[in-house]
mmCIF file of C-alpha atoms and ligand atoms in Angstrom:
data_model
loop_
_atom_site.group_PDB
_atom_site.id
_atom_site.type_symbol
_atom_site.label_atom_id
_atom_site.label_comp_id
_atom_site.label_asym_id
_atom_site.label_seq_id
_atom_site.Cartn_x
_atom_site.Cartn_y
_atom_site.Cartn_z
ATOM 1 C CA UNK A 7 0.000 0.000 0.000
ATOM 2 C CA UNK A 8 1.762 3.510 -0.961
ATOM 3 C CA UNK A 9 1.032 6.616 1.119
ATOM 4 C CA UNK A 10 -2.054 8.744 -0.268
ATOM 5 C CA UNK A 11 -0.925 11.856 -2.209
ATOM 6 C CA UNK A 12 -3.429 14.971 -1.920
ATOM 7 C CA UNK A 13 -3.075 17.907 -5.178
ATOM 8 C CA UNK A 14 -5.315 20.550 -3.921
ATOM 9 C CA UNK A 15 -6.608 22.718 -7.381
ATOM 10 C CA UNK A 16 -8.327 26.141 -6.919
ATOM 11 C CA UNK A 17 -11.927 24.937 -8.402
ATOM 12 C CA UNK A 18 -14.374 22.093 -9.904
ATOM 13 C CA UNK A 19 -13.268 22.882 -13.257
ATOM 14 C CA UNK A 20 -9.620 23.081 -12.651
ATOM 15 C CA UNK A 21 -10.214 19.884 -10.856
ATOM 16 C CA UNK A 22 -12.051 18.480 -14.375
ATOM 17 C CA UNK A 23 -9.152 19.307 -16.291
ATOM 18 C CA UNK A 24 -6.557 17.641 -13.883
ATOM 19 C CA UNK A 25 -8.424 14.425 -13.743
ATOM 20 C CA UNK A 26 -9.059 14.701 -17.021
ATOM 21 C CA UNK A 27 -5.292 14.883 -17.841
ATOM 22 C CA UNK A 28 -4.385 11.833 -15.277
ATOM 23 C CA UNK A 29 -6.776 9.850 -16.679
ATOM 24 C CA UNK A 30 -5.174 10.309 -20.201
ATOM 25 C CA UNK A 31 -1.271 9.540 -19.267
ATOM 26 C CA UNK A 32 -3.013 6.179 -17.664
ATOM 27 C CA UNK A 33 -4.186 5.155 -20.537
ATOM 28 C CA UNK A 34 -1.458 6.377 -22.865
ATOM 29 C CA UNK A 35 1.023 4.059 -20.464
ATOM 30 C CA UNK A 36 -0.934 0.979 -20.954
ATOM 31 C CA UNK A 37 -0.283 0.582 -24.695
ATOM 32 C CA UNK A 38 -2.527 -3.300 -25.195
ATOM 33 C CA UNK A 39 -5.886 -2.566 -23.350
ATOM 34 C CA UNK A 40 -6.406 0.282 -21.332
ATOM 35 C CA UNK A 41 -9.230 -0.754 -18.079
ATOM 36 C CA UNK A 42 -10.663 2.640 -16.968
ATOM 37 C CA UNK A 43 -13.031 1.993 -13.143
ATOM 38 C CA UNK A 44 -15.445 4.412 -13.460
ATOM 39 C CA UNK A 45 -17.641 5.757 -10.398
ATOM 40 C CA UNK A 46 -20.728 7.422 -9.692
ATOM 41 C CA UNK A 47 -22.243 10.692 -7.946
ATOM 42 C CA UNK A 48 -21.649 14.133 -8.567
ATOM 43 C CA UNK A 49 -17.966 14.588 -8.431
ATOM 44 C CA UNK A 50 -17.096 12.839 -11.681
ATOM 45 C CA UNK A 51 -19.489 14.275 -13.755
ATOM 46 C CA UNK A 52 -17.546 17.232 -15.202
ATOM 47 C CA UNK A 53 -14.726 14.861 -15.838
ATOM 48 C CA UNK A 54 -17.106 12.967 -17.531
ATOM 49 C CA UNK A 55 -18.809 15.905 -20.009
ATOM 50 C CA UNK A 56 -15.532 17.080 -20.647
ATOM 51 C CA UNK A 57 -14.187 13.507 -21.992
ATOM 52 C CA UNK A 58 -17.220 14.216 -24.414
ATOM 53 C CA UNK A 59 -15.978 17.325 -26.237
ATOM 54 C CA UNK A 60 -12.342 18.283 -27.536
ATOM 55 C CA UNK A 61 -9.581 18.875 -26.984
ATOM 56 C CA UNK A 62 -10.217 15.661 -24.276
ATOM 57 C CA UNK A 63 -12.334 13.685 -27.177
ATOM 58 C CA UNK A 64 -9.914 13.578 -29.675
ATOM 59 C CA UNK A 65 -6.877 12.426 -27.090
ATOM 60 C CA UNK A 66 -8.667 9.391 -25.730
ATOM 61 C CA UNK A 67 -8.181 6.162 -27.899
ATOM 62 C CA UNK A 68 -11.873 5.118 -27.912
ATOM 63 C CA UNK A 69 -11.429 1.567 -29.865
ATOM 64 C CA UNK A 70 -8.694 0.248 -27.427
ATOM 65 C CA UNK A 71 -10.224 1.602 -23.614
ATOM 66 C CA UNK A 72 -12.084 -0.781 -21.623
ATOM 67 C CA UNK A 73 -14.487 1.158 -19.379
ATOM 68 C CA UNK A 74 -16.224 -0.692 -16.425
ATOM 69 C CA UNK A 75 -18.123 1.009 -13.032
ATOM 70 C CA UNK A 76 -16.935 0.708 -9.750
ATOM 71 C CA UNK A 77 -20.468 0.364 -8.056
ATOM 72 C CA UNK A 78 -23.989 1.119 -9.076
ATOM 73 C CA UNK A 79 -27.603 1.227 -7.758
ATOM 74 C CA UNK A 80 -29.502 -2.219 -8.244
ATOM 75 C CA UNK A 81 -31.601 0.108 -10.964
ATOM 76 C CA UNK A 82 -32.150 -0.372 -14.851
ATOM 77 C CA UNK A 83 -29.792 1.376 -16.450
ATOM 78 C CA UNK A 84 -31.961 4.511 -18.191
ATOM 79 C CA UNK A 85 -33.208 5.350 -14.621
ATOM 80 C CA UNK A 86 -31.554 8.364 -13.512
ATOM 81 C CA UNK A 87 -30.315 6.671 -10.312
ATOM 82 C CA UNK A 88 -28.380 4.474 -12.429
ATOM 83 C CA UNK A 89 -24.292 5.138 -12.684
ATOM 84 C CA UNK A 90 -23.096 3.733 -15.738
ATOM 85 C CA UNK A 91 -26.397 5.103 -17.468
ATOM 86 C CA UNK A 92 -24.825 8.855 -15.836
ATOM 87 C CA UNK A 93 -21.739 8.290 -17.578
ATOM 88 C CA UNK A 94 -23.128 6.764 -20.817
ATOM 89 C CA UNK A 95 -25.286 9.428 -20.940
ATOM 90 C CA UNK A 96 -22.167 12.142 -20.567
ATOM 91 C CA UNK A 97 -19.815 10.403 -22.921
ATOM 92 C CA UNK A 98 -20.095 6.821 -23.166
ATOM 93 C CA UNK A 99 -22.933 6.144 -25.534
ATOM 94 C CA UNK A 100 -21.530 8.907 -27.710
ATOM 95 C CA UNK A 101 -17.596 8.187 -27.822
ATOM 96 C CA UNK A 102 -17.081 4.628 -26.808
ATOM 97 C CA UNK A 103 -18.092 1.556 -28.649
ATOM 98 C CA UNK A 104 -20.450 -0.465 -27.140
ATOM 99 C CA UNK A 105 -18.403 -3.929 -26.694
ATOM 100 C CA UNK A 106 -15.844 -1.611 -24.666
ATOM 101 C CA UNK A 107 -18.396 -0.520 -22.003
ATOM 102 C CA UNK A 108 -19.251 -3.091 -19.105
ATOM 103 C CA UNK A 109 -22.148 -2.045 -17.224
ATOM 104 C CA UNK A 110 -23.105 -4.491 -14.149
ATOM 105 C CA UNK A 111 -26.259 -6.135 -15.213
ATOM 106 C CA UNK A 112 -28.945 -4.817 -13.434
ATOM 107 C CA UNK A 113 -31.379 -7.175 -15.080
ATOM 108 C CA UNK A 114 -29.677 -10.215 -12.777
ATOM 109 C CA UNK A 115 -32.758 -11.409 -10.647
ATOM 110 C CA UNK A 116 -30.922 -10.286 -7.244
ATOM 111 C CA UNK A 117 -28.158 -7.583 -6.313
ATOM 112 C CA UNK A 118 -26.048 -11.221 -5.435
ATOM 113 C CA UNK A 119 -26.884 -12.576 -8.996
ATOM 114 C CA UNK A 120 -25.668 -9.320 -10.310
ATOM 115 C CA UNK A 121 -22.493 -8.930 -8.484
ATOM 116 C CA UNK A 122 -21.774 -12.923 -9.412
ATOM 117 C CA UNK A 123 -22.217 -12.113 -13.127
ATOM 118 C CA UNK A 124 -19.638 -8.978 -13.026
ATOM 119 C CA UNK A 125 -17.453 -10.984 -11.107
ATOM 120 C CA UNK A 126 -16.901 -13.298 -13.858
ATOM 121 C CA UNK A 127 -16.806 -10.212 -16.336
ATOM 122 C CA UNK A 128 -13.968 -8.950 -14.494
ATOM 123 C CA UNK A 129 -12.207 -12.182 -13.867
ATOM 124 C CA UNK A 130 -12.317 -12.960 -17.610
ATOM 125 C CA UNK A 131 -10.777 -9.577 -18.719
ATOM 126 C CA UNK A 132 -8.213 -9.926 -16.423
ATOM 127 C CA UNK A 133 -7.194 -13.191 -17.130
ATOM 128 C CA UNK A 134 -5.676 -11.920 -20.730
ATOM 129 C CA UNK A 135 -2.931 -10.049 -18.100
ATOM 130 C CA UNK A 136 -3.213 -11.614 -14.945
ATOM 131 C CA UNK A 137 0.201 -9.810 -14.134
ATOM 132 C CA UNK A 138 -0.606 -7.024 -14.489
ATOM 133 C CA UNK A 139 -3.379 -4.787 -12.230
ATOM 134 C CA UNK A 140 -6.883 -4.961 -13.212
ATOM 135 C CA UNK A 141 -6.968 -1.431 -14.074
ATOM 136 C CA UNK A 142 -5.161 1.159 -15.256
ATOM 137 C CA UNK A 143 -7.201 4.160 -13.187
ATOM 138 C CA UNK A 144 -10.095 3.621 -10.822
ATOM 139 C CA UNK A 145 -12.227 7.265 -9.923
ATOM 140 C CA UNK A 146 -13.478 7.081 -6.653
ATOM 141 C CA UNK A 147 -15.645 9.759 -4.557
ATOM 142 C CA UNK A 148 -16.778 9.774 -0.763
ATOM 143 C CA UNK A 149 -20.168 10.003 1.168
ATOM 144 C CA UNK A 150 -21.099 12.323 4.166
ATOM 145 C CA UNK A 151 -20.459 9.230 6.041
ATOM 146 C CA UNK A 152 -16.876 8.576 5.019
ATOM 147 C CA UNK A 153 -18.657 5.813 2.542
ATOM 148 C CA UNK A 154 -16.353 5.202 -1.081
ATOM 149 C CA UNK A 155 -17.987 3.207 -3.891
ATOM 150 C CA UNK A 156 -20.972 1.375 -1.888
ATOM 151 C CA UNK A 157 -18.289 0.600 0.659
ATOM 152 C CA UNK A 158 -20.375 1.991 3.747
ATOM 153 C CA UNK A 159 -18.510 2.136 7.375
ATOM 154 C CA UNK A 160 -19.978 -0.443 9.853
ATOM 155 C CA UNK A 161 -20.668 -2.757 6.714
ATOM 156 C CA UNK A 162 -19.312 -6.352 5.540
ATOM 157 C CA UNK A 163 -18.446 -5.234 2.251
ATOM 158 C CA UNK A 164 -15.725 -3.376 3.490
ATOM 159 C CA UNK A 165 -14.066 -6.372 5.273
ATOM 160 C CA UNK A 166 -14.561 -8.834 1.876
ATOM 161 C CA UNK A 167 -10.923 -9.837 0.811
ATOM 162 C CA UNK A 168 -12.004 -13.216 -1.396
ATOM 163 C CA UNK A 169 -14.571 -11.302 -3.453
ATOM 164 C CA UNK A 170 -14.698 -8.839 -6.654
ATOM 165 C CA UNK A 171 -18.025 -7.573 -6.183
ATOM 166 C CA UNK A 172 -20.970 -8.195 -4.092
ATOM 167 C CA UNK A 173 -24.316 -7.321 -3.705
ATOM 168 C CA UNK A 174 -25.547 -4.524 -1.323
ATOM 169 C CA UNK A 175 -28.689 -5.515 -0.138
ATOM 170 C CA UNK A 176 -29.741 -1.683 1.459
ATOM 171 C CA UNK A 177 -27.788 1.420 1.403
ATOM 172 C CA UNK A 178 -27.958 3.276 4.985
ATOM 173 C CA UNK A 179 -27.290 6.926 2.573
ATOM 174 C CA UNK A 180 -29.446 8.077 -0.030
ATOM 175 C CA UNK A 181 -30.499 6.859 -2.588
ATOM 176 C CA UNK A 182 -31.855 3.957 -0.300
ATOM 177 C CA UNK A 183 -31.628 1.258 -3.070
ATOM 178 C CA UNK A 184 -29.991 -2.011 -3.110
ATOM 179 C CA UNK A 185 -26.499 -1.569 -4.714
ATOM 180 C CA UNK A 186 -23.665 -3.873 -6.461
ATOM 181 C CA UNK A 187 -20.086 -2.627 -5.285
ATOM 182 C CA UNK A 188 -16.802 -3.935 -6.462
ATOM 183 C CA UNK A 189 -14.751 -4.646 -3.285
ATOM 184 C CA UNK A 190 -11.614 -3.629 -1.529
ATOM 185 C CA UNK A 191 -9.287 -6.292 -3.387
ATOM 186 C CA UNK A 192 -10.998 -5.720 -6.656
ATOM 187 C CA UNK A 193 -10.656 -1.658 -6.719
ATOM 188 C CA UNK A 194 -7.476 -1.563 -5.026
ATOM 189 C CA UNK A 195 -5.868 -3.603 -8.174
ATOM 190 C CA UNK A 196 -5.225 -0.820 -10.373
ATOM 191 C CA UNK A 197 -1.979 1.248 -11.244
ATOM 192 C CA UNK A 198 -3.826 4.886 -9.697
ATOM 193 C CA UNK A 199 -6.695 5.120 -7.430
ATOM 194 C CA UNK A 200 -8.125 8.807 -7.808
ATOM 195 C CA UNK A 201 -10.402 10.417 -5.332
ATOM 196 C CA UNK A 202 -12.791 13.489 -6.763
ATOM 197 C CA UNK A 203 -13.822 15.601 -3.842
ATOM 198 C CA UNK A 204 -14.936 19.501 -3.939
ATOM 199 C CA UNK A 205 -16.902 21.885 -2.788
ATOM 200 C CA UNK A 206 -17.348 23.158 0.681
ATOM 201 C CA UNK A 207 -19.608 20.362 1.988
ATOM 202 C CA UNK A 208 -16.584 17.857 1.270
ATOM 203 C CA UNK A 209 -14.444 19.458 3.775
ATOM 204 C CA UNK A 210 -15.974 18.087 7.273
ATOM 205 C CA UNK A 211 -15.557 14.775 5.454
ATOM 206 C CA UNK A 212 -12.082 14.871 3.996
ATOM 207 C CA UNK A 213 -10.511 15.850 7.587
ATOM 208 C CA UNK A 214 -12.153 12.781 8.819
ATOM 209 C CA UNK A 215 -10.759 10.534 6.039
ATOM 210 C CA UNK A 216 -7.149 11.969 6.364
ATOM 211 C CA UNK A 217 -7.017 12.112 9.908
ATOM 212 C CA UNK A 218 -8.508 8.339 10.489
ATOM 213 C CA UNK A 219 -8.077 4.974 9.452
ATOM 214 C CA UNK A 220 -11.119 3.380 9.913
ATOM 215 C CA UNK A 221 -13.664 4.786 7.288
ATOM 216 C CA UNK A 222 -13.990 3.453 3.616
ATOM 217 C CA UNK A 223 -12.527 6.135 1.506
ATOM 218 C CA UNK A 224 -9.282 5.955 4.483
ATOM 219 C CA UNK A 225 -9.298 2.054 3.397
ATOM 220 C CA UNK A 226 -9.515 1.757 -0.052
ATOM 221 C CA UNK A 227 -5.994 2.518 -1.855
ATOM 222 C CA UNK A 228 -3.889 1.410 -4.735
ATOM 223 C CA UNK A 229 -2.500 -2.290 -3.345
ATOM 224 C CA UNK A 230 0.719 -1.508 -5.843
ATOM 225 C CA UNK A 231 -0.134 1.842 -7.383
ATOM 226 C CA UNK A 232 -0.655 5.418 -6.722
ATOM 227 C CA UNK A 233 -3.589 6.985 -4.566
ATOM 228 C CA UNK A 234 -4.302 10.415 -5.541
ATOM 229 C CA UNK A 235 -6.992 12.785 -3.975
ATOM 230 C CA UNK A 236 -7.747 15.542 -6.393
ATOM 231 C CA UNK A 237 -9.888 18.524 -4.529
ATOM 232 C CA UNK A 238 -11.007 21.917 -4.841
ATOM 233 C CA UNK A 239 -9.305 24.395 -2.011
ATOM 234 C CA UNK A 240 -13.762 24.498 -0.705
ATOM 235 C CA UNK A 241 -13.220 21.294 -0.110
ATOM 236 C CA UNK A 242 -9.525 21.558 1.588
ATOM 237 C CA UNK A 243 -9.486 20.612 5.888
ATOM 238 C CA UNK A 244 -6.858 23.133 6.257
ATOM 239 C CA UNK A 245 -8.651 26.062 4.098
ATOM 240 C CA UNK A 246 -11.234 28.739 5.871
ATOM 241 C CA UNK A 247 -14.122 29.434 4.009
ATOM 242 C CA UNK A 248 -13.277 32.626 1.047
ATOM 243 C CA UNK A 249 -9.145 31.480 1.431
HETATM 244 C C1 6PG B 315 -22.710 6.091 -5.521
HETATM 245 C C2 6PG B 315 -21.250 6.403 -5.589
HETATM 246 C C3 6PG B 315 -20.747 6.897 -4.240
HETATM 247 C C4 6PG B 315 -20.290 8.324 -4.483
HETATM 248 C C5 6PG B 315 -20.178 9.108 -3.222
HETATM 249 C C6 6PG B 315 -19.878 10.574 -3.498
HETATM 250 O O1 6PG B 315 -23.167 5.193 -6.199
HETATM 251 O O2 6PG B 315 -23.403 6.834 -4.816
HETATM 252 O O3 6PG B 315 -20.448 5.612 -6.281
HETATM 253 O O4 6PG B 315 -19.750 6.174 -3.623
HETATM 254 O O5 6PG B 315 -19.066 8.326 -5.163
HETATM 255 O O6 6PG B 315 -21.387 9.027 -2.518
HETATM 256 O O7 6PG B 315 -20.942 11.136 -4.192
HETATM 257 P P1 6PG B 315 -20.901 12.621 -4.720
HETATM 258 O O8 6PG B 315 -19.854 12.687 -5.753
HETATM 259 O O9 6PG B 315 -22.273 12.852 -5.286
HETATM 260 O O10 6PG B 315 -20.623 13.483 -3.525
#
């Protein structure tokens, strides 16, 4: 586990740019299949318009990048809850070709069945390069609660080391739907784990994370890679509000 790296930006957009830009030299260093983690919420969803438009469009090579979701709600995927249908709806459908996105399939009878089937999805794209991580760059956010992915504090998920994904029978945050989450082993296998946090109403929750060990988004890191948190100075502990 390598120590967690913070880059403090001066706003959202700045901060849409920057990922933006990290997520590019990831998949420029994997030159055979890029595997992109992608996450839900707010936080990512400049990142995600911007990936849409150029200059970003025309920099991202769209037939070789794999793009898969880190968790989603147990919802089909054109209801507005839905994560991957977020992000296919900001750039996916638009840039990517279809056989290149991997949704988790919300159509599985049961959150279980669901997480069972993306398991397998996961296992079988990383068996082409079992050496190497699963993914080049997983996006990650946090919760009021100190909750990353559906990774909520108090819950067994957290503790799963055996598992890829597993089902999430409630969620104890909004929305209160039953969720899929990829777990701790399965998101920490990538070469950079990147946390999106800004705005003012991230800071009680970011001095939490970095000065704890016990919540989710404190938890989850980069087994062998690089764990980035990329905020806005709202969000920053050590800023006062209008620094
Ligand atoms: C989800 C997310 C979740 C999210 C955080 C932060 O499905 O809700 O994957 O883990 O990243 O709750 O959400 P915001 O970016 O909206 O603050």
């Amino acid at each position: 586990m390598t120590a967690r790296r913070v880059e403090i930006v001066a706003d959202e957009e700045v901060l849409a740019q920057s990922a933006a830009q990290r997520l590019i030299a990831r998949i420029a260093a994997n030159p055979s299949r890029p595997a992109i983690c992608l996450t839900g919420g707010s936080s990512p969803q400049r990142l995600y318009a911007l990936l849409a438009k150029p200059p970003w469009r025309e920099r991202v090579p769209w037939a070789d990048v794999h793009w898969f979701i880190g968790d989603d709600r147990f919802v089909p995927q054109g209801d507005p809850l839905s994560n991957i249908g977020a992000a296919r709806r900001a750039f996916l459908d638009d840039c990517a070709p279809a056989e290149n996105v991997h949704p988790i399939d919300t159509t599985a009878p049961t959150p279980e069945d669901a997480a069972r089937r993306y398991e397998d999805t996961l296992r079988r794209f990383h068996g082409a390069r079992p050496d190497a991580p699963l993914f080049d760059l997983v996006l990650m956010g946090v919760g009021p609660d100190g909750h990353t992915a559906s990774l909520f504090p108090g819950w067994n998920a957290i503790s799963e080391t055996r598992r890829w994904v597993v089902g999430v029978p409630q969620a104890p945050v909004e929305p209160f739907v039953p969720r899929v989450t990829l777990t701790r082993p399965a998101l920490a296998s990538t070469a950079e784990m990147l946390f999106l946090a800004s705005g003012a109403d991230k800071r009680d929750i970011l001095r939490r994370v970095f000065s704890r060990n016990d919540l989710p988004a404190a938890k989850v890191t980069a087994a062998n890679g690089d764990t980035v948190w990329l905020i806005d100075r709202a969000a920053s502990p050590d800023m006062r509000h209008g620094d």
